[in-house]
Amino acid sequence: MLGHSRSANGVAGDSARPFPSPPPSLPNRAQINTEPSTPSVPVHHLRQRGEDPAILYISIAPLVFKTVKMTHQFPALSTEQKKELATIAQRIKINVENTEENRRSFRDLLFSVDDSISENIGGIIFFHETLYQKADNGVLFPKVIKDKGIVVGIKVDKGTAALAGTDGETTTQGLDGLSERCAQYKKDGCDFAKWRCVLKISDSCPSSLSIAENANVLARYASICQQNGLVPIVEPEILPDGDHDLQRCQYATEKVLAAVYKALSDHHVYLEGTLLKPNMVTPGHACTKKFTSDEVAMATVTALRRTVPAAVPGICFLSGGQSEEEASLNLNAMNQLPLHRPWKLSFSYGRALQASALAAWKGQAANKKAAQDAFVSRAKINSLASKGEYKPSGQADQASTQSLFTASYVY
């Protein structure tokens, strides 16, 4: 999900409900040009309801495991995609059978919260299955979401595949037929799309081959999305697997982002009509040295300042296996740094926004209210963090402080 706040809506937040109609203005950063130099490339605008828009998206990743018949001609998920989605059920143990109806029920729980959730969440990234499911009242989920003033996105990549000639590195599949799929998803109510490329850190990784390949794949995806009227979220994720320290991650992140924006330029992508979804700069999960939120924030913002053009309107971070509380604290620290930040820093969390809600729900209808309260509470916290206004109470519950790390995470 993408977040934002009332005074700073975003991709799980809404001082910026992104994309619908042209905004009056975006304070504290350059205006978005509504007339791209290439007329054939459509531009979507970020709309705000407050003075400090946050662009926040929430991926409903842990909730999609099985394909349903599409209402149009495009193929079902591949065997590899089904394997990837099937593993998600084991990520958060709540002793609930992984059935299509249980997945739909949990989504309905999230989507049926009070309309005020749009003050904290500006967009939701759907999987194919979710896009064609219905709420308990028979209304399609996309309409439920849009009626709350939240925009709908879709994950369009088809998972990773081995990159020959590398040490276990990958590229991302799905460019074949992407234009047709984007056109159909646009007709079905989507406003933006997301594509994830995965890189890793080791003695020999990320290699120059892997960096170049994934950067070009992301650029081709972004160009195709814009040609079909979808705003592309560009997601180059460096996995937290390994024992590398903060400086090693910062170095790798800078190399990857520099290559991504070079490729986006080469492919004539309109940067003002894109969003970036990167990893935070954090040490490897097995690193023995601990770093503070302030250190993570400084390393992350420094890497971004060195590589991400000011034309990019928003950066919405993935949580990368951090606990809910850790992801919120790190985002909050970034927005408190005394450094110039030309883009809005917000969140696009999946696991780090749903873990407490899942733990409270336990698959039982009687726990619906408790699960919704947990979800709304964490959304509000991240909305505050996107403005640097989160003040921890020091009483975080166990579910929110539990690490959500999974080795070689796929979804």
Short mmCIF file of C-alpha atoms in Angstrom, two decimals, residues 126 131 142 151-154 182-193 229-231:
data_model
loop_
_atom_site.label_atom_id
_atom_site.label_comp_id
_atom_site.label_asym_id
_atom_site.label_seq_id
_atom_site.Cartn_x
_atom_site.Cartn_y
_atom_site.Cartn_z
CA PHE A 126 -3.22 -5.31 -6.27
CA LEU A 131 -8.36 -7.09 -8.95
CA PRO A 142 -11.28 -1.79 -7.13
CA VAL A 151 -6.14 4.78 -6.34
CA VAL A 152 -5.64 1.23 -7.58
CA GLY A 153 -2.39 -0.23 -8.89
CA ILE A 154 -1.36 -3.61 -10.27
CA CYS A 182 -1.29 -2.75 -19.27
CA ALA A 183 -3.99 -1.65 -21.70
CA GLN A 184 -6.43 -4.17 -20.22
CA TYR A 185 -5.58 -3.31 -16.62
CA LYS A 186 -6.10 0.35 -17.46
CA LYS A 187 -9.59 -0.50 -18.76
CA ASP A 188 -10.24 -2.48 -15.59
CA GLY A 189 -9.62 0.53 -13.38
CA CYS A 190 -5.91 0.59 -12.58
CA ASP A 191 -4.08 3.92 -12.43
CA PHE A 192 -0.53 2.74 -11.83
CA ALA A 193 1.64 -0.36 -12.01
CA GLY A 229 -1.60 5.54 -19.39
CA LEU A 230 -0.29 3.86 -16.23
CA VAL A 231 2.10 5.51 -13.79
#
